[in-house]
Amino acid sequence: MLENFKRVRFVLVNTSQPGNIGGAARAIKNMGFADLVLVQPEIFPSDRARWRAAGAKDVLQNTRVVDTYAEAIADCELVIGTSARERRIPWPLVNPRVCGEKVAAEASDTSKHQVALVFGREDAGLTNDELQRCHLHVHIPTNPDYSSLNLCAAVQVLAYEVRMAMLESSGELKDFEQEWDAPLAKSEDLENFLVHLEETMESTGFLNPKTPRQTMTRMRRMFGRIRPDQSEVAILRGLLSSVKPKSK
Ligand code: SAH
């Protein structure tokens, strides 16, 4: 595992549902992380957690259980607390995207800081005292009328944002998949195809050369927008060649 991913810890405080512990283990392993720390979970270890962890049982096996929240974050330079709602005392608050960027920058090989993302209880979240021990808060902008996510879902969203930011900073994130199984059609291929198309349209009587209107302009615009590849143009030309002219 890459060193920067190792510097990101997921801390779950007083989790009551063992299934959520397993689900969180799976979510973080899916995103390339492995450091899960539990502060006084109600039940751990458990079959339910193992079942929900699926292929992330190794993360569960290495999960540390600690007695206090202070212990879980003691060695961290940056602690970010999650919150499902607005709190009484405002605190520096970031959105998940900015959270991902900040965590990626802190955990990078340049900064080498240990970071903790802290998640609260299923029923009551984090206490004010716990939140005030965080440098930053992050809120996932959910529906204000139903803002509280399932614990594992919140872990998944933030782990994903951190992963995206880390991939982005290491240049591993492609905007889109550029590999294609056939080369793109060249301007000349498309031109020949459009001539063939126009001739065929005229030969079937579909297009009257005396009143062509904007038909060919629209066809040109459409194929320009699609940017077909060479095999697609070859299929279309084959199709045009198979079209019989209208008998006079
Ligand atoms: N009733 C609690 C909800 C806790 S949800 C409350 O109002 O605080 C359990 C945990 O999931 C939260 O402590 C937090 O860690 C995470 N979580 C849920 N929804 C979230 C959201 N919209 N943004 C950030 N974290 C969220």
Tab-separated table of C-alpha atoms and ligand atoms in Angstrom:
chain	number	residue	atom	x	y	z
A	1	MET	CA	0.000	0.000	0.000
A	2	LEU	CA	1.177	3.485	-0.798
A	3	GLU	CA	2.586	5.431	2.134
A	4	ASN	CA	0.189	8.356	1.755
A	5	PHE	CA	-2.819	6.034	2.037
A	6	LYS	CA	-1.318	4.600	5.241
A	7	ARG	CA	-1.320	8.056	6.814
A	8	VAL	CA	-5.109	8.303	6.760
A	9	ARG	CA	-6.962	6.822	9.743
A	10	PHE	CA	-10.669	6.271	10.123
A	11	VAL	CA	-11.845	6.562	13.729
A	12	LEU	CA	-15.308	5.326	14.749
A	13	VAL	CA	-16.485	6.510	18.148
A	14	ASN	CA	-18.771	4.287	20.270
A	15	THR	CA	-20.266	2.442	17.324
A	16	SER	CA	-23.301	0.460	18.450
A	17	GLN	CA	-24.054	-1.614	15.332
A	18	PRO	CA	-21.362	-4.214	14.592
A	19	GLY	CA	-22.581	-4.320	10.994
A	20	ASN	CA	-21.466	-0.727	10.586
A	21	ILE	CA	-17.949	-1.608	11.724
A	22	GLY	CA	-17.734	-4.312	9.058
A	23	GLY	CA	-19.273	-2.014	6.463
A	24	ALA	CA	-16.784	0.721	7.290
A	25	ALA	CA	-13.878	-1.743	6.994
A	26	ARG	CA	-15.099	-2.705	3.552
A	27	ALA	CA	-15.616	0.905	2.491
A	28	ILE	CA	-12.117	1.955	3.478
A	29	LYS	CA	-10.430	-1.082	1.914
A	30	ASN	CA	-12.339	-0.483	-1.325
A	31	MET	CA	-10.813	2.988	-1.394
A	32	GLY	CA	-7.281	1.745	-0.675
A	33	PHE	CA	-7.047	2.523	3.061
A	34	ALA	CA	-6.545	0.126	5.951
A	35	ASP	CA	-6.265	2.014	9.243
A	36	LEU	CA	-9.462	1.603	11.260
A	37	VAL	CA	-9.559	2.521	14.953
A	38	LEU	CA	-12.561	1.921	17.203
A	39	VAL	CA	-13.138	3.927	20.349
A	40	GLN	CA	-15.124	1.747	22.772
A	41	PRO	CA	-17.351	-0.054	20.296
A	42	GLU	CA	-20.386	-1.707	21.901
A	43	ILE	CA	-19.694	-5.090	20.316
A	44	PHE	CA	-16.388	-6.095	18.755
A	45	PRO	CA	-15.289	-8.453	17.339
A	46	SER	CA	-18.465	-10.027	15.992
A	47	ASP	CA	-19.728	-12.310	13.251
A	48	ARG	CA	-21.950	-9.543	11.952
A	49	ALA	CA	-18.967	-7.242	11.440
A	50	ARG	CA	-16.993	-9.997	9.725
A	51	TRP	CA	-19.935	-10.755	7.460
A	52	ARG	CA	-20.388	-7.125	6.463
A	53	ALA	CA	-16.650	-6.678	5.928
A	54	ALA	CA	-16.776	-9.342	3.173
A	55	GLY	CA	-13.342	-9.230	1.530
A	56	ALA	CA	-12.001	-6.694	4.041
A	57	LYS	CA	-11.556	-9.107	6.954
A	58	ASP	CA	-7.851	-8.253	7.018
A	59	VAL	CA	-8.764	-4.648	7.853
A	60	LEU	CA	-10.949	-5.893	10.722
A	61	GLN	CA	-8.181	-8.137	11.982
A	62	ASN	CA	-5.820	-5.189	12.148
A	63	THR	CA	-8.424	-2.841	13.628
A	64	ARG	CA	-7.300	-1.323	16.910
A	65	VAL	CA	-9.706	-0.877	19.788
A	66	VAL	CA	-8.889	1.934	22.195
A	67	ASP	CA	-10.497	3.191	25.404
A	68	THR	CA	-10.446	6.884	24.714
A	69	TYR	CA	-10.936	9.222	21.826
A	70	ALA	CA	-7.739	11.046	22.850
A	71	GLU	CA	-5.783	7.837	22.347
A	72	ALA	CA	-7.218	7.308	18.862
A	73	ILE	CA	-6.041	10.706	17.624
A	74	ALA	CA	-2.976	11.277	19.834
A	75	ASP	CA	-0.365	10.955	17.076
A	76	CYS	CA	-2.322	12.895	14.407
A	77	GLU	CA	-1.322	16.300	13.090
A	78	LEU	CA	-4.722	16.838	11.493
A	79	VAL	CA	-8.050	15.681	12.918
A	80	ILE	CA	-11.248	16.147	10.947
A	81	GLY	CA	-14.612	15.530	12.573
A	82	THR	CA	-17.743	14.635	10.653
A	83	SER	CA	-21.080	16.178	11.386
A	84	ALA	CA	-24.532	15.406	10.046
A	85	ARG	CA	-25.901	18.786	11.131
A	86	GLU	CA	-25.036	22.342	12.118
A	87	ARG	CA	-23.643	22.762	15.603
A	88	ARG	CA	-24.155	25.553	18.113
A	89	ILE	CA	-20.590	26.844	18.016
A	90	PRO	CA	-19.446	27.338	14.427
A	91	TRP	CA	-16.153	25.696	13.519
A	92	PRO	CA	-14.047	25.751	10.340
A	93	LEU	CA	-16.201	23.664	8.051
A	94	VAL	CA	-15.187	22.146	4.714
A	95	ASN	CA	-17.156	20.271	2.118
A	96	PRO	CA	-16.160	16.683	1.280
A	97	ARG	CA	-14.219	17.703	-1.834
A	98	VAL	CA	-12.086	20.233	0.001
A	99	CYS	CA	-11.744	17.723	2.840
A	100	GLY	CA	-10.343	15.206	0.346
A	101	GLU	CA	-7.856	17.766	-0.993
A	102	LYS	CA	-6.716	18.794	2.481
A	103	VAL	CA	-6.267	15.223	3.655
A	104	ALA	CA	-4.397	14.298	0.469
A	105	ALA	CA	-2.061	17.279	0.890
A	106	GLU	CA	-1.377	16.576	4.585
A	107	ALA	CA	-0.818	12.854	4.086
A	108	SER	CA	1.356	13.383	1.018
A	109	ASP	CA	4.992	12.344	0.979
A	110	THR	CA	5.952	16.002	1.239
A	111	SER	CA	4.013	16.745	4.444
A	112	LYS	CA	3.972	13.221	5.909
A	113	HIS	CA	1.289	14.121	8.429
A	114	GLN	CA	-0.917	11.529	10.081
A	115	VAL	CA	-4.572	12.404	9.537
A	116	ALA	CA	-7.701	11.162	11.319
A	117	LEU	CA	-11.251	11.300	10.027
A	118	VAL	CA	-13.575	10.873	12.979
A	119	PHE	CA	-17.092	9.437	12.789
A	120	GLY	CA	-19.735	9.555	15.513
A	121	ARG	CA	-22.381	7.399	17.110
A	122	GLU	CA	-25.270	6.143	14.987
A	123	ASP	CA	-27.841	7.789	17.244
A	124	ALA	CA	-26.105	10.942	18.452
A	125	GLY	CA	-23.064	11.658	16.281
A	126	LEU	CA	-20.024	13.195	17.983
A	127	THR	CA	-20.291	15.209	21.215
A	128	ASN	CA	-19.432	18.905	21.212
A	129	ASP	CA	-16.327	18.095	23.215
A	130	GLU	CA	-15.192	15.558	20.604
A	131	LEU	CA	-15.926	17.971	17.759
A	132	GLN	CA	-13.995	20.738	19.469
A	133	ARG	CA	-10.897	18.548	19.501
A	134	CYS	CA	-10.963	18.539	15.692
A	135	HIS	CA	-9.105	21.073	13.573
A	136	LEU	CA	-11.817	21.015	10.967
A	137	HIS	CA	-15.311	19.743	10.480
A	138	VAL	CA	-16.714	18.207	7.337
A	139	HIS	CA	-20.362	17.951	6.430
A	140	ILE	CA	-21.628	15.927	3.477
A	141	PRO	CA	-24.242	18.205	1.890
A	142	THR	CA	-27.235	15.930	2.179
A	143	ASN	CA	-30.940	16.741	1.960
A	144	PRO	CA	-31.533	19.255	4.814
A	145	ASP	CA	-34.856	17.554	5.568
A	146	TYR	CA	-33.124	14.194	6.036
A	147	SER	CA	-29.463	14.894	6.524
A	148	SER	CA	-28.139	11.960	8.477
A	149	LEU	CA	-26.374	9.288	6.455
A	150	ASN	CA	-25.804	5.751	7.580
A	151	LEU	CA	-22.381	5.612	9.237
A	152	CYS	CA	-20.807	3.364	6.558
A	153	ALA	CA	-22.234	5.533	3.803
A	154	ALA	CA	-20.567	8.584	5.353
A	155	VAL	CA	-17.273	6.673	5.641
A	156	GLN	CA	-17.613	5.635	1.990
A	157	VAL	CA	-18.239	9.149	0.700
A	158	LEU	CA	-15.290	10.687	2.533
A	159	ALA	CA	-12.904	7.810	1.781
A	160	TYR	CA	-13.850	8.198	-1.884
A	161	GLU	CA	-13.171	11.934	-1.871
A	162	VAL	CA	-9.761	11.417	-0.261
A	163	ARG	CA	-8.923	8.707	-2.793
A	164	MET	CA	-9.967	10.909	-5.713
A	165	ALA	CA	-7.837	13.773	-4.411
A	166	MET	CA	-4.867	11.455	-3.896
A	167	LEU	CA	-5.156	9.983	-7.384
A	168	GLU	CA	-5.537	13.460	-8.814
A	169	SER	CA	-2.396	14.735	-7.093
A	170	SER	CA	-0.327	11.764	-8.263
A	171	GLY	CA	-1.550	12.216	-11.837
A	172	GLU	CA	-3.256	8.811	-11.854
A	173	LEU	CA	-6.741	10.125	-12.442
A	174	LYS	CA	-7.773	10.198	-16.064
A	175	ASP	CA	-10.532	12.593	-17.095
A	176	PHE	CA	-11.974	9.906	-19.281
A	177	GLU	CA	-10.846	6.665	-20.821
A	178	GLN	CA	-9.058	7.577	-24.031
A	179	GLU	CA	-8.205	4.123	-25.250
A	180	TRP	CA	-10.415	3.023	-28.104
A	181	ASP	CA	-10.487	-0.122	-30.215
A	182	ALA	CA	-10.472	1.719	-33.561
A	183	PRO	CA	-8.786	4.944	-34.673
A	184	LEU	CA	-11.000	7.991	-35.095
A	185	ALA	CA	-12.206	8.766	-38.600
A	186	LYS	CA	-10.119	11.407	-40.324
A	187	SER	CA	-11.599	14.493	-41.942
A	188	GLU	CA	-11.185	12.932	-45.395
A	189	ASP	CA	-13.021	9.724	-44.343
A	190	LEU	CA	-15.903	11.765	-43.034
A	191	GLU	CA	-15.988	13.949	-46.139
A	192	ASN	CA	-16.130	10.899	-48.437
A	193	PHE	CA	-18.826	9.407	-46.274
A	194	LEU	CA	-20.917	12.601	-46.405
A	195	VAL	CA	-20.622	12.713	-50.200
A	196	HIS	CA	-21.676	9.050	-50.330
A	197	LEU	CA	-24.575	9.805	-47.980
A	198	GLU	CA	-25.767	12.734	-50.056
A	199	GLU	CA	-25.568	10.722	-53.297
A	200	THR	CA	-27.512	7.878	-51.713
A	201	MET	CA	-30.169	10.204	-50.348
A	202	GLU	CA	-30.604	11.660	-53.811
A	203	SER	CA	-30.622	8.279	-55.551
A	204	THR	CA	-33.479	7.030	-53.373
A	205	GLY	CA	-35.449	10.197	-53.943
A	206	PHE	CA	-35.230	11.122	-50.272
A	207	LEU	CA	-33.323	14.315	-51.003
A	208	ASN	CA	-34.276	16.569	-53.884
A	209	PRO	CA	-31.065	18.229	-55.185
A	210	LYS	CA	-33.149	21.232	-56.230
A	211	THR	CA	-34.451	21.824	-52.714
A	212	PRO	CA	-31.824	20.347	-50.398
A	213	ARG	CA	-32.558	22.765	-47.512
A	214	GLN	CA	-30.235	22.277	-44.521
A	215	THR	CA	-30.326	18.486	-44.562
A	216	MET	CA	-26.643	17.942	-45.332
A	217	THR	CA	-25.581	20.728	-42.968
A	218	ARG	CA	-27.481	19.004	-40.198
A	219	MET	CA	-25.961	15.617	-41.096
A	220	ARG	CA	-22.481	17.177	-41.120
A	221	ARG	CA	-23.134	18.752	-37.748
A	222	MET	CA	-24.397	15.478	-36.309
A	223	PHE	CA	-21.434	13.413	-37.487
A	224	GLY	CA	-19.059	16.138	-36.326
A	225	ARG	CA	-20.630	15.917	-32.882
A	226	ILE	CA	-20.407	12.136	-32.770
A	227	ARG	CA	-16.846	11.918	-34.111
A	228	PRO	CA	-17.272	8.329	-35.382
A	229	ASP	CA	-14.284	6.011	-35.575
A	230	GLN	CA	-13.045	4.423	-38.805
A	231	SER	CA	-14.874	1.146	-38.264
A	232	GLU	CA	-18.148	2.973	-37.689
A	233	VAL	CA	-17.692	4.986	-40.885
A	234	ALA	CA	-16.878	1.758	-42.768
A	235	ILE	CA	-20.138	0.184	-41.528
A	236	LEU	CA	-22.150	3.220	-42.572
A	237	ARG	CA	-20.522	3.231	-46.002
A	238	GLY	CA	-21.262	-0.469	-46.382
A	239	LEU	CA	-24.865	0.248	-45.516
A	240	LEU	CA	-25.058	3.067	-48.079
A	241	SER	CA	-23.565	0.792	-50.771
A	242	SER	CA	-26.319	-1.744	-50.092
A	243	VAL	CA	-29.083	0.804	-50.670
A	244	LYS	CA	-30.736	0.364	-54.045
A	245	PRO	CA	-31.493	3.498	-56.087
A	246	LYS	CA	-35.178	4.247	-56.663
A	247	SER	CA	-36.313	2.769	-59.964
A	248	LYS	CA	-37.504	5.434	-62.388
B	1	SAH	N1	-28.289	11.808	14.874
B	1	SAH	C1	-26.892	11.968	14.632
B	1	SAH	C2	-26.544	11.317	13.331
B	1	SAH	C3	-25.355	10.518	13.394
B	1	SAH	S1	-25.088	9.667	11.910
B	1	SAH	C4	-26.565	13.437	14.584
B	1	SAH	O1	-27.468	14.218	14.395
B	1	SAH	O2	-25.410	13.812	14.708
B	1	SAH	C5	-23.636	8.785	12.328
B	1	SAH	C6	-22.355	9.377	11.832
B	1	SAH	O3	-22.337	9.324	10.400
B	1	SAH	C7	-22.116	10.827	12.174
B	1	SAH	O4	-21.595	11.004	13.473
B	1	SAH	C8	-21.091	11.182	11.115
B	1	SAH	O5	-19.849	10.643	11.478
B	1	SAH	C9	-21.613	10.435	9.902
B	1	SAH	N2	-22.522	11.234	9.081
B	1	SAH	C10	-23.818	11.002	8.840
B	1	SAH	N3	-24.331	11.930	8.019
B	1	SAH	C11	-23.327	12.778	7.722
B	1	SAH	C12	-23.219	13.948	6.917
B	1	SAH	N4	-24.245	14.428	6.249
B	1	SAH	N5	-22.020	14.561	6.840
B	1	SAH	C13	-20.956	14.071	7.517
B	1	SAH	N6	-21.006	12.980	8.297
B	1	SAH	C14	-22.162	12.342	8.394
